[in-house]
Coordinates of C-alpha atoms in Angstrom, one line a residue:
Chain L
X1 CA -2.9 7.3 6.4
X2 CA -4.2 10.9 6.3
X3 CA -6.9 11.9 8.7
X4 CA -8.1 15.5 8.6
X5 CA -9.3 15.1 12.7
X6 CA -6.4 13.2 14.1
X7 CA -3.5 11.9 12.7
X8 CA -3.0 8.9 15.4
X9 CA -6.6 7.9 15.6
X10 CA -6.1 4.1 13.9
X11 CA -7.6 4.0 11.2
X12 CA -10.1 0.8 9.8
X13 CA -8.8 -0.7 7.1
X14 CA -12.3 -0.2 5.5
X15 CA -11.5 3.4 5.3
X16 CA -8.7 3.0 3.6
X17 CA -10.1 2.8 0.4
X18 CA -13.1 5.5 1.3
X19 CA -10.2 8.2 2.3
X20 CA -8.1 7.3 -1.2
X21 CA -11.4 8.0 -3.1
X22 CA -11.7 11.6 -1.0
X23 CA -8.0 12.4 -1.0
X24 CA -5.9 11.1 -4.3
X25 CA -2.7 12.5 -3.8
X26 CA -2.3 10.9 -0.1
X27 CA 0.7 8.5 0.0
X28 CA -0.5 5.0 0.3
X29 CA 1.6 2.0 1.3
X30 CA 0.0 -1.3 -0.5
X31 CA 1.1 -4.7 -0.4
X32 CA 0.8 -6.9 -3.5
X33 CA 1.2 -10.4 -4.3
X34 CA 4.1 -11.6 -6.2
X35 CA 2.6 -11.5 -9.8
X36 CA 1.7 -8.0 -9.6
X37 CA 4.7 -6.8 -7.9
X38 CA 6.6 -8.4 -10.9
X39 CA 4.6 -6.7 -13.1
X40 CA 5.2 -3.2 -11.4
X41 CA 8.6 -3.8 -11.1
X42 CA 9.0 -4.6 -15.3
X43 CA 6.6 -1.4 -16.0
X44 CA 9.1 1.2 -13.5
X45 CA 12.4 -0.6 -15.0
X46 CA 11.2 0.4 -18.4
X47 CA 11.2 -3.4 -19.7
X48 CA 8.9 -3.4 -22.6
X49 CA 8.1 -7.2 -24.0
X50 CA 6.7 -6.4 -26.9
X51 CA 5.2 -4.0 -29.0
X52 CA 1.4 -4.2 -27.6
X53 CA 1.7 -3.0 -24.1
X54 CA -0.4 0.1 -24.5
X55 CA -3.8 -1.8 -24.4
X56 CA -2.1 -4.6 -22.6
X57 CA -0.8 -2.5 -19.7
X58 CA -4.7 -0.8 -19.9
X59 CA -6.3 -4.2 -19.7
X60 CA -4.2 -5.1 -16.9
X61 CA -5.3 -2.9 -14.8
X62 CA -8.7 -4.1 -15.0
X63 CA -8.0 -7.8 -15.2
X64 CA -5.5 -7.2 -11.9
X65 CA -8.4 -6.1 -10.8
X66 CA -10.9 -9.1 -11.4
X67 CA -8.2 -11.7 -10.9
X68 CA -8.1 -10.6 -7.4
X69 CA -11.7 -11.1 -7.2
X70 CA -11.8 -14.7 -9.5
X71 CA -9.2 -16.4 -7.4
X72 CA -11.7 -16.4 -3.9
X73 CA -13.3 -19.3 -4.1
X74 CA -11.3 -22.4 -2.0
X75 CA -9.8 -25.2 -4.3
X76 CA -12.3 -27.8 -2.9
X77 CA -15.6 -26.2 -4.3
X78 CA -16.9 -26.6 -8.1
X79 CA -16.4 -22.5 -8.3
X80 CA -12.8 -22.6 -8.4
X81 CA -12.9 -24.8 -11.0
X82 CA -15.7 -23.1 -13.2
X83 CA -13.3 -19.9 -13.6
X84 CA -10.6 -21.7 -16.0
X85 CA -13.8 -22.3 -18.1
X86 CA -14.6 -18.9 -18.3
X87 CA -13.8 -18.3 -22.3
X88 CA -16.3 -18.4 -25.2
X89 CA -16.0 -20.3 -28.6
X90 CA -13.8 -17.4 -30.4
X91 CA -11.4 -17.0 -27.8
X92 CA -10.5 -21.1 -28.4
X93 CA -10.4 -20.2 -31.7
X94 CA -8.3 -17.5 -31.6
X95 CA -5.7 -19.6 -29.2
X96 CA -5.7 -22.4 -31.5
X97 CA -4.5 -20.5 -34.9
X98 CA -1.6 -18.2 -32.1
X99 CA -0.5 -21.6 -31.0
X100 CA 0.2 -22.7 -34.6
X101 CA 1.3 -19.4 -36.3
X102 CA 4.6 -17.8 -34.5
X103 CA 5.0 -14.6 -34.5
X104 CA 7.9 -12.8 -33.6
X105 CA 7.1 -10.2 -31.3
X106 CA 3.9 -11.6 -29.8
X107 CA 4.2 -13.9 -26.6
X108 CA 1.5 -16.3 -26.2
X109 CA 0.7 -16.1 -22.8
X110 CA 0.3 -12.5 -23.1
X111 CA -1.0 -11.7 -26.4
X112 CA -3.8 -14.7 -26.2
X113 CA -4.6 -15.3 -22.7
X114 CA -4.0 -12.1 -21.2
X115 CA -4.5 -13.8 -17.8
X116 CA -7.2 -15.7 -18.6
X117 CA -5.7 -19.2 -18.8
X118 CA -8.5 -22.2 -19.6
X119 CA -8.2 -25.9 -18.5
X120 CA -11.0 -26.5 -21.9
X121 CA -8.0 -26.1 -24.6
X122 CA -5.6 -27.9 -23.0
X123 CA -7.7 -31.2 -22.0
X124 CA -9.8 -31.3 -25.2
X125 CA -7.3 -30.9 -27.3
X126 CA -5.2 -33.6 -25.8
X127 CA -8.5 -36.2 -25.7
X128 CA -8.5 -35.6 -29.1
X129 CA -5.2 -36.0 -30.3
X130 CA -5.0 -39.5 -28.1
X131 CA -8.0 -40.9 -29.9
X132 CA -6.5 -39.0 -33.7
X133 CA -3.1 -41.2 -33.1
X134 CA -5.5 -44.1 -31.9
X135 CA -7.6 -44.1 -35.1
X136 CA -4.8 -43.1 -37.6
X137 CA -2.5 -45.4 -36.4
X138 CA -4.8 -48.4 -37.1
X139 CA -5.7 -46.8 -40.3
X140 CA -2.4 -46.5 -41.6
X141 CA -1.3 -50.5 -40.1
X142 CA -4.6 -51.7 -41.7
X143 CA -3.2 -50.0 -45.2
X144 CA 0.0 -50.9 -45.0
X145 CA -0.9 -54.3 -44.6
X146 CA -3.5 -54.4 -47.5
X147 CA -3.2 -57.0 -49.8
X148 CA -0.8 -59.4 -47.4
X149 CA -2.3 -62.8 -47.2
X150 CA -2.2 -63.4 -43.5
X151 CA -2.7 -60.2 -42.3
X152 CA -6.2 -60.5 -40.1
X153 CA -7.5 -56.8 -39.2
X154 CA -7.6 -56.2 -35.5
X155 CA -8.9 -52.4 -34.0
X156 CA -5.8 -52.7 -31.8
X157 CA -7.7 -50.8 -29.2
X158 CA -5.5 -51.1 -26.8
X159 CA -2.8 -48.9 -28.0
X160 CA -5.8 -45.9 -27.1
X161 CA -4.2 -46.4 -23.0
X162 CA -1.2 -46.3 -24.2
X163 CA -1.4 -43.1 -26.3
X164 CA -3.1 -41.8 -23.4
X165 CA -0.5 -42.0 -21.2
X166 CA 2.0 -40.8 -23.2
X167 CA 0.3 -37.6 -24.0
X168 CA -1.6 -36.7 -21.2
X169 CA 2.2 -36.9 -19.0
X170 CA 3.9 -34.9 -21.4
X171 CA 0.9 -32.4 -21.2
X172 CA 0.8 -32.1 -17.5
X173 CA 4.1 -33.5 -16.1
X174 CA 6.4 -31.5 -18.4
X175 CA 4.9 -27.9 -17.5
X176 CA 4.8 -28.7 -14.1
X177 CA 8.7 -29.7 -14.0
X178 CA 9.0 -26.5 -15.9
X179 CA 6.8 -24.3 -13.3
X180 CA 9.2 -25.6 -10.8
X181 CA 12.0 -25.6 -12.6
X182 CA 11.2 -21.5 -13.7
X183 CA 10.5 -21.0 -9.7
X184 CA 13.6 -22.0 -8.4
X185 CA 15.7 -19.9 -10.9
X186 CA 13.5 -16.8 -9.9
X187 CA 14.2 -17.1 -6.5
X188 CA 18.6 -17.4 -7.6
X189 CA 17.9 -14.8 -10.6
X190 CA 16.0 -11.9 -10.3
X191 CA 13.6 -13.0 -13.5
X192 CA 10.9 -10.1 -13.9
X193 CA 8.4 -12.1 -15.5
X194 CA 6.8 -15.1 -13.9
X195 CA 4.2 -17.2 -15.6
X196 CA 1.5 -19.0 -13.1
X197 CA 1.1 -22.6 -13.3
X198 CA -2.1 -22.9 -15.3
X199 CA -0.8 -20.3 -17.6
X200 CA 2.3 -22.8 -18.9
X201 CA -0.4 -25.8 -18.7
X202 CA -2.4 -23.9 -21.4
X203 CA 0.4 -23.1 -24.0
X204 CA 1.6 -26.5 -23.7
X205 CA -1.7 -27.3 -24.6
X206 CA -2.5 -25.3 -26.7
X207 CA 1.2 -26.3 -28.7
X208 CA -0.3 -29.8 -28.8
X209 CA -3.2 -28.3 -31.4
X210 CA -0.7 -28.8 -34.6
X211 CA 0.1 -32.1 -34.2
X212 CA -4.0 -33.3 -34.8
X213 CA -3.6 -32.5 -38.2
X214 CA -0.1 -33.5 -38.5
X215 CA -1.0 -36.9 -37.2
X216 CA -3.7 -37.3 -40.0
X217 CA -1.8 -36.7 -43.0
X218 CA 0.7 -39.6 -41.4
X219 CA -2.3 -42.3 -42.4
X220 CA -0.5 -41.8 -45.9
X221 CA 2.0 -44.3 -46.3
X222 CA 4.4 -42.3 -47.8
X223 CA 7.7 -41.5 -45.4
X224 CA 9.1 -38.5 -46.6
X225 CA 5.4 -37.1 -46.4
X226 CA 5.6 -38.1 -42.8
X227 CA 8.8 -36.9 -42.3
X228 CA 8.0 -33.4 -43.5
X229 CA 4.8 -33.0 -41.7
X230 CA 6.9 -33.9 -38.4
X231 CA 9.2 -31.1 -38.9
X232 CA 6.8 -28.4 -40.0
X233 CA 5.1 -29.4 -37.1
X234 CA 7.7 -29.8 -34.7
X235 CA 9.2 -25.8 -36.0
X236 CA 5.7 -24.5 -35.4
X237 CA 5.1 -25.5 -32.0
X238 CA 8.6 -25.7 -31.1
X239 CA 9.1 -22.5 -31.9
X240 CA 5.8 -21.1 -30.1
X241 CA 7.0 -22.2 -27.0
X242 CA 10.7 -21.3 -27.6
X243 CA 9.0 -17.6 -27.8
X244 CA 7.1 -17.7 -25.1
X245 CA 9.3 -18.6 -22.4
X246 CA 12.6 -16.3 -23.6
X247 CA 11.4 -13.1 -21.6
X248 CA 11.3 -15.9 -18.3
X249 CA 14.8 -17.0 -18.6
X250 CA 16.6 -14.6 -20.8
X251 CA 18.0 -12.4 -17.6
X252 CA 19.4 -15.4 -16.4
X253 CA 22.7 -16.9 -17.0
X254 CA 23.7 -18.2 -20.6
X255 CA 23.7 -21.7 -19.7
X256 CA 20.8 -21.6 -17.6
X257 CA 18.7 -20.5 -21.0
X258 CA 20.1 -23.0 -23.1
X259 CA 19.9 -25.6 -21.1
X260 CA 16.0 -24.8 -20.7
X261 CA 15.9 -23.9 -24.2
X262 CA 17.0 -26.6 -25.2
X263 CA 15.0 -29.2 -22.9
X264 CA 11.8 -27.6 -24.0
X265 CA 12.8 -28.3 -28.0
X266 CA 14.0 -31.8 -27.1
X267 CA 11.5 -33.0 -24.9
X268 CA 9.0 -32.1 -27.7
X269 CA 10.9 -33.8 -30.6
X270 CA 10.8 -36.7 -28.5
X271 CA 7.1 -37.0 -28.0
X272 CA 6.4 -36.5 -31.5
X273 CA 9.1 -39.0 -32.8
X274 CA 8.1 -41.7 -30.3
X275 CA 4.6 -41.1 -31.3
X276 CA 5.4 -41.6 -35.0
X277 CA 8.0 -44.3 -34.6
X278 CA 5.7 -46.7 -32.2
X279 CA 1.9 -46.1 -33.9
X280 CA 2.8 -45.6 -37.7
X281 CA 5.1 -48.0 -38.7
X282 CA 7.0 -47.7 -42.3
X283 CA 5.7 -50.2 -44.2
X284 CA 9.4 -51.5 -45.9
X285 CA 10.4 -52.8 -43.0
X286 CA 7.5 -55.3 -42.8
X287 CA 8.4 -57.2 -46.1
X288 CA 11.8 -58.9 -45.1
X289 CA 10.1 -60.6 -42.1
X290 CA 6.6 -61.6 -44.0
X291 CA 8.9 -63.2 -47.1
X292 CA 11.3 -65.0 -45.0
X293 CA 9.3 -67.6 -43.7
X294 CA 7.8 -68.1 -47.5
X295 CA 11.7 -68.0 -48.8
X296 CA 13.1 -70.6 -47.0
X297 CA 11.4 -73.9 -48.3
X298 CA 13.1 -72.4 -51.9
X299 CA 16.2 -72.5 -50.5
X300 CA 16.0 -76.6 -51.1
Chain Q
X1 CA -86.9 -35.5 31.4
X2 CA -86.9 -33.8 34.8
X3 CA -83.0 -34.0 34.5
X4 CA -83.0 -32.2 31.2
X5 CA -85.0 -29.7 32.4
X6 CA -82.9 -28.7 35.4
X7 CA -79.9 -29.0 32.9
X8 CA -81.5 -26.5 30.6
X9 CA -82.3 -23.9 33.4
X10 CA -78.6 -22.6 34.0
X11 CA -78.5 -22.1 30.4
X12 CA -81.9 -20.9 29.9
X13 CA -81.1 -17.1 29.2
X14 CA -78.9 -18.0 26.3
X15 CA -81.8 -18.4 24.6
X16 CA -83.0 -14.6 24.4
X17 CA -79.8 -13.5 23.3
X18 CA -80.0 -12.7 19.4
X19 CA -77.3 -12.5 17.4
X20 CA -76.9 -9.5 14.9
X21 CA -77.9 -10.3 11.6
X22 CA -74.6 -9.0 9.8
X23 CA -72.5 -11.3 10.7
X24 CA -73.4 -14.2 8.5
X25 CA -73.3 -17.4 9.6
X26 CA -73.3 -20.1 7.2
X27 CA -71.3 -22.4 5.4
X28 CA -71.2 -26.1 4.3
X29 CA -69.6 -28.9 5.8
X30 CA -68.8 -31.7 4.0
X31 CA -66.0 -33.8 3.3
X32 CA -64.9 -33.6 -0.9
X33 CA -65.1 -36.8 -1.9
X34 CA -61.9 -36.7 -4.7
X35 CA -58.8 -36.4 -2.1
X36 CA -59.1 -39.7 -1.3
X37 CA -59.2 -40.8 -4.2
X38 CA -56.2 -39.0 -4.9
X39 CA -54.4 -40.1 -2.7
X40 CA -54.8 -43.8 -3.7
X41 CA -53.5 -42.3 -7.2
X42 CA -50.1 -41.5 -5.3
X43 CA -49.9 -44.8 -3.3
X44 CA -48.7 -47.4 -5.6
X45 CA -47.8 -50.2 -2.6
X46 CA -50.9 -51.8 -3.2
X47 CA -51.0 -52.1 -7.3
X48 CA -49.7 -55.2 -9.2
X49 CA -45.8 -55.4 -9.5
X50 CA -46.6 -55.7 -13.6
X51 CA -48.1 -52.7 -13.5
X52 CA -45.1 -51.3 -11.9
X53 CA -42.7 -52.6 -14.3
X54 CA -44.7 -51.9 -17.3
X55 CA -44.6 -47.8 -15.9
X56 CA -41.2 -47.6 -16.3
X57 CA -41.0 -49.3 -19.2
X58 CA -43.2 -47.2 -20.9
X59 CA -41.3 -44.0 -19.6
X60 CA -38.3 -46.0 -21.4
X61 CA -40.0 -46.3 -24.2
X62 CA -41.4 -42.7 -24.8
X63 CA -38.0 -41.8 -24.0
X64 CA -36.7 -43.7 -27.2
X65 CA -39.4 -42.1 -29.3
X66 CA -38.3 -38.6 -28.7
X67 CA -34.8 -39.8 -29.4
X68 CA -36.3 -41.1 -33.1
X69 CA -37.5 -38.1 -33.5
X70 CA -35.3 -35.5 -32.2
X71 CA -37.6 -32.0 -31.6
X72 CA -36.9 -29.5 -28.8
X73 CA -39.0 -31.1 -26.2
X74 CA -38.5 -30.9 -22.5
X75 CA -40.3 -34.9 -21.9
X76 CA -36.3 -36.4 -22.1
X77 CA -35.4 -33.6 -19.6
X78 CA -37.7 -33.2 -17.0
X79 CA -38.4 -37.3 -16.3
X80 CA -35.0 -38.1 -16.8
X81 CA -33.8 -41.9 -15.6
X82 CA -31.0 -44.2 -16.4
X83 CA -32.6 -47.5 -17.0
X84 CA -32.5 -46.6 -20.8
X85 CA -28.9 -45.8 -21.1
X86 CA -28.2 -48.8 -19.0
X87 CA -29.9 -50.9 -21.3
X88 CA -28.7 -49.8 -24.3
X89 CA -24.7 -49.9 -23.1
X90 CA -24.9 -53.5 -21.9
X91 CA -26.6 -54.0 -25.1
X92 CA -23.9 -52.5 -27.1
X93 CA -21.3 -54.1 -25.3
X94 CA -22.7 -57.3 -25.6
X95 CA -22.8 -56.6 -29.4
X96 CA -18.8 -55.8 -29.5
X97 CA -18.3 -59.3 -28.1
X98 CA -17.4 -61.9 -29.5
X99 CA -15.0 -60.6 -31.9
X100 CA -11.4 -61.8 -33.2
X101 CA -10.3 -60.2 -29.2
X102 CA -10.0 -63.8 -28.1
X103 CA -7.0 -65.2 -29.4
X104 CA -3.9 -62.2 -29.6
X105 CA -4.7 -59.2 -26.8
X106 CA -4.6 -56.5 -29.8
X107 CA -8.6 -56.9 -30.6
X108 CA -11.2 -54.9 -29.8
X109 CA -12.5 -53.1 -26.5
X110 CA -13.7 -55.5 -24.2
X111 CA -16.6 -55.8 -22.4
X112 CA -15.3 -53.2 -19.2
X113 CA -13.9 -50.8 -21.5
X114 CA -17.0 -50.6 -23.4
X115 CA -18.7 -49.4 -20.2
X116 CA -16.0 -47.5 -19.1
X117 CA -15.9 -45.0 -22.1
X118 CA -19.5 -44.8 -22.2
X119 CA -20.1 -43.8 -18.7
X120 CA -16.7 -41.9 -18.0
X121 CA -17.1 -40.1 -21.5
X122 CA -21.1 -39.2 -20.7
X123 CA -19.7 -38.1 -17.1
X124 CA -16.3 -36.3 -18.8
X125 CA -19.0 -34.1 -20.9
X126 CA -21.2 -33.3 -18.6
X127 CA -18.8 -31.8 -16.0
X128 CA -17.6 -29.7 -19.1
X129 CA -21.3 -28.6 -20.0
X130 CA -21.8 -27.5 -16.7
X131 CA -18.3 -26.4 -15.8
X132 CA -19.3 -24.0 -18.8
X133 CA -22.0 -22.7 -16.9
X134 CA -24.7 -24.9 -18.2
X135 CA -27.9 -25.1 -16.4
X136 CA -28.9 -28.6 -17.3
X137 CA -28.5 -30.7 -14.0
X138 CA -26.2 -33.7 -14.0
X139 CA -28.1 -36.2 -14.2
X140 CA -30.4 -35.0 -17.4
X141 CA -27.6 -34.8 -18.8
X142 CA -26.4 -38.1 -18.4
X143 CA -29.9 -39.6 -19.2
X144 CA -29.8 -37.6 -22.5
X145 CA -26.3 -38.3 -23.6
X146 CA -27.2 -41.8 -22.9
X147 CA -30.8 -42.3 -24.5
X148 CA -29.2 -40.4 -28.2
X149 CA -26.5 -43.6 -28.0
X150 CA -29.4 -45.9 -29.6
X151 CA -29.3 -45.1 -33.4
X152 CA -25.6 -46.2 -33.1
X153 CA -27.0 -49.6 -30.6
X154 CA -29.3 -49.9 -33.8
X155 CA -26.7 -49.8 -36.1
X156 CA -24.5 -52.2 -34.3
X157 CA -27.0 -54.7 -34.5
X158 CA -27.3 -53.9 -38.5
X159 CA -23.9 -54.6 -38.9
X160 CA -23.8 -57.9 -37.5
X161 CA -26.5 -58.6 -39.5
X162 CA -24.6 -57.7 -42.5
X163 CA -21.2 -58.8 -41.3
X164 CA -23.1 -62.5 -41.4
X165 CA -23.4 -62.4 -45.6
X166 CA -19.8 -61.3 -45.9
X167 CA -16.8 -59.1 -45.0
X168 CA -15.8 -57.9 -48.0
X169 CA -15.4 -54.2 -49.5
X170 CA -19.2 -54.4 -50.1
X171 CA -20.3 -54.8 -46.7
X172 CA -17.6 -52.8 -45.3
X173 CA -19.1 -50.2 -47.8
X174 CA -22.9 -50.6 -46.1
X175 CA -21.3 -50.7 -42.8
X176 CA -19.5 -47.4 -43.3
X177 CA -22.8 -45.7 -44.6
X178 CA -24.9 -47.1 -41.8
X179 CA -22.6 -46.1 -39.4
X180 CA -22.5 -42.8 -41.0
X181 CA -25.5 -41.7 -41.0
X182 CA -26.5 -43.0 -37.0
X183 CA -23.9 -40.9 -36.1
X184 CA -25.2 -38.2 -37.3
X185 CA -28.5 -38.7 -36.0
X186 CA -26.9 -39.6 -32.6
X187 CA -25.2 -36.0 -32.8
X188 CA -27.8 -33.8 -33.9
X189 CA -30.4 -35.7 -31.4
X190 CA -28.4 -35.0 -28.2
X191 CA -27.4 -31.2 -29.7
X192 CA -31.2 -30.4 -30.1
X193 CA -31.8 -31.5 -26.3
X194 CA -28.6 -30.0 -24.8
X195 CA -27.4 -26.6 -27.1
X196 CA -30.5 -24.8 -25.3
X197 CA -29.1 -25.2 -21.9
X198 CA -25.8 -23.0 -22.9
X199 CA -25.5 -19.4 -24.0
X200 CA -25.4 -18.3 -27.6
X201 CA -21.3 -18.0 -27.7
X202 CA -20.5 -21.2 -26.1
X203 CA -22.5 -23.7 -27.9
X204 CA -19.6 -24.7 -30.0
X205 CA -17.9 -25.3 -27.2
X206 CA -20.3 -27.7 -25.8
X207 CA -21.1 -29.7 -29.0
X208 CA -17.8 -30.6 -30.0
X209 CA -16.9 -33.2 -27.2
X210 CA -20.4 -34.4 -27.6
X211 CA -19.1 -35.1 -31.1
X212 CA -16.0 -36.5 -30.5
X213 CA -17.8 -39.2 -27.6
X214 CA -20.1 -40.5 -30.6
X215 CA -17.5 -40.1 -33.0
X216 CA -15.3 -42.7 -30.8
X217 CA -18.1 -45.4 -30.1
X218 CA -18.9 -45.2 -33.9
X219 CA -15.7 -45.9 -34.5
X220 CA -15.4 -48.6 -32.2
X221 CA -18.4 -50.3 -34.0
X222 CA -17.4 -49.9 -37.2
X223 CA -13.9 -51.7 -36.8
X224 CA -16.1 -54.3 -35.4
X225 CA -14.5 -57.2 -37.3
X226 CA -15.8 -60.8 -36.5
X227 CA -13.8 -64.4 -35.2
X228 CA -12.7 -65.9 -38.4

């Protein structure tokens, strides 16, 4: 560090900053952490993600800047906690519609939450698609069994725990496989872009947002309805996170990306199938086993 | 006398000393006869224990006025307590028994899960109200969120009134409209008492799981279906 007196006084670290302010061209030695080190590194190397870096670099600088000063408080106090709640009603909005529309060259994590990830999105929208399957499931048994005889209506309440489960694991258990999974190939592959944890919590979901009004067009009881809305569905969110983790594995090896690639696509395809196949069932395939009974005593 | 007189001698000077006449004197000494009084106000060991129970249930009950009708008082806020929202959940859980639950386990919520949604949902929403930088405490918010659950206690009760005549599309029809419209009411009351405690842009934000919780317990009373 320059001194203008002596040059091996030691210098406080306080000064450090005083002495940059007095003297900008000094050479300064500084040590990041790891997120902004990647980000310096992809800036110098002349990687460009996508087409809206000029304000994004410019508001990354400041945000840098306040992320250093949000993450203080220790994980044990209600502050911590009170800073992934720090969005207002239009930035939900705003997330929501991203998460449902694609777009090409925007990533979501950088376009939409510009390091501002939210725990809100991501647990409201998941309470509300547990109770959306809950109720529409039961609406769509309790039509599909109109008219049958025997057929005593029950709320089938149960099936809400079950629903729970299955959701809130995929929501929290598959981005955290996918954290680790994206940590240890950064440590084998020199990846330049890292996401943080709650950053891949929040665009799974936020991906979860299309299904709510997927699941309530299913109450109709007609299949190839069902069937589309499950693959619109599926390519929309599907292809949201598809975009959003490329830039983290696409300097990796081939297989390494299509094997993630392809985990991410299958693991969601399986949640929404399972989802459809064990709340909604078709309606044709209870008729064989109400007549069967009433068929045999014919059979005389 | 003799020994008062030799006790007044040493002291006997004292008596030609005058004291300057600006430096006044005076004042009245007396004991104000309302702190006691007062205090006895405060000091309810000694009153009748029907007078004791018949304070709180009055507080319950003003409580459930404001909740009929819903204006932007502060009465629900600043006395808040949790006998009312106590009451009225065992009440409404004790309503959702007794339906066709008892023979297959695919019926309706139990008694424990009736509690359990109330309370963890009323709890769920008011970490997220103040997690959003609200600056109602926690437990107003619990009392409030719990008191603005009567209209749908009320209605409840009106639809096993009606699901007595009948269960046909008719009632099921009523039923839907009833259960409708205390929703509503539930929604708007508990919006009017808790949207002032958040800032302008984040009131959305705040409302909607307040929504969805009422949304759910409607729902659960409205597929209320009885023991054939």
């Amino acid at each position: 560090m320059a001194s203008a007196n002596d040059p091996f006084q030691f210098q406080e670290f306080e000064e450090a900053a005083s002495l940059l302010e007095a003297d900008r061209d000094a050479t300064t030695i500084t040590i990041d952490d790891e997120d902004t080190k990647a980000e310096k590194q992809r800036i110098a190397a002349g990687f460009i993600p996508d087409g809206d870096d000029e304000d994004r670099l410019a508001s990354d600088d400041k945000t840098e800047l306040l992320s250093g000063q949000k993450k203080s408080a220790p994980f044990w106090t209600f502050e911590y906690y009170q800073q992934f709640f720090d969005i207002e009603t239009h930035h939900v909005r705003e997330r929501i519609i991203g998460s449902m529309v694609p777009w090409p060259r925007k990533n979501f994590i950088h376009v939409y939450l510009r390091r501002n990830p939210d725990l809100y999105g991501p647990f409201w929208i998941c309470t509300t698609l547990v109770f959306a399957i809950a109720i529409s499931g039961n609406i769509s048994t309790f039509l599909g069994k109109l008219g049958k005889p025997n057929y005593k209506y029950t709320p089938e309440f149960g099936k809400v725990t079950i629903a729970a489960t299955a959701i809130f694991s995929y929501a929290w258990l598959v981005p955290l496989a996918l954290w680790g999974f994206l940590l240890w190939r950064n440590n084998k592959a020199m990846n330049l872009v890292t996401y943080s944890f709650m950053e891949i919590i929040c665009v799974y979901g936020y991906s979860l947002a299309i299904y709510i009004p997927a699941v309530v067009l299913w109450i109709l009881p007609y299949e190839w309805l069902r069937w589309c809305s499950i693959m619109v569905a599926l390519c929309l969110s599907g292809s949201v996170l598809v975009m959003t983790f490329w830039p983290a594995v696409r300097d990796d090896h081939p297989k390494m990306i299509i094997a993630t690639m392809s985990a991410i696509v299958v693991l969601n395809t399986l949640l929404a199938v399972g989802c459809k196949v064990y709340f909604f069932s078709k309606p044709e395939t209870l008729i064989p086993v109400e007549h069967a009974p009433a068929a045999e005593p014919f059979i005389v | 006398m003799a020994a008062a007189d030799e006790a007044s001698r040493p002291f006997a000077g004292l008596s030609d000393v005058s004291i300057s006449e600006d430096i006044p004197v005076e004042g009245d000494i007396s004991v104000p006869m309302g702190s006691s009084r007062r205090d006895d106000e405060f000091s309810t060991l000694d009153e009748p224990v029907k007078e004791t129970i018949l304070r709180d249930l009055r507080a319950v009950g003003n409580k459930f006025i404001h909740v009929l009708y819903p204006k932007r008082s502060s009465a629900l806020l600043r006395d808040w307590d949790l006998w009312g929202p106590l009451l009225l959940c065992v009440t409404l859980a004790l309503l959702l028994q007794g339906g066709s639950a008892d023979s297959d386990d695919q019926g309706g919520p139990q008694f424990a899960e009736v509690f359990v949604i109330i309370w963890f949902g009323s709890i769920i929403i008011t970490l997220n109200s103040k997690l959003l930088g609200g600056t109602i405490s926690f437990f107003q918010s619990l009392c409030v969120l719990g008191y603005c659950i009567m209209p749908l206690t009320v209605a409840m009760a009106v639809c096993r009134i009606v699901l007595v005549g009948g269960s046909g599309p008719v009632s099921f029809g009523v039923r839907l409209v009833v259960v409708t419209a205390s929703f509503g009411w539930s929604t708007f009351a508990s919006t009017a008492f808790l949207a002032d405690s958040q800032p302008a842009n984040r009131k959305a934000l705040v409302v909607y799981p307040v929504f969805l919780f009422y949304f759910v317990i409607g729902w659960m009373v409205l597929t209320f279906s009885p023991a054939q």
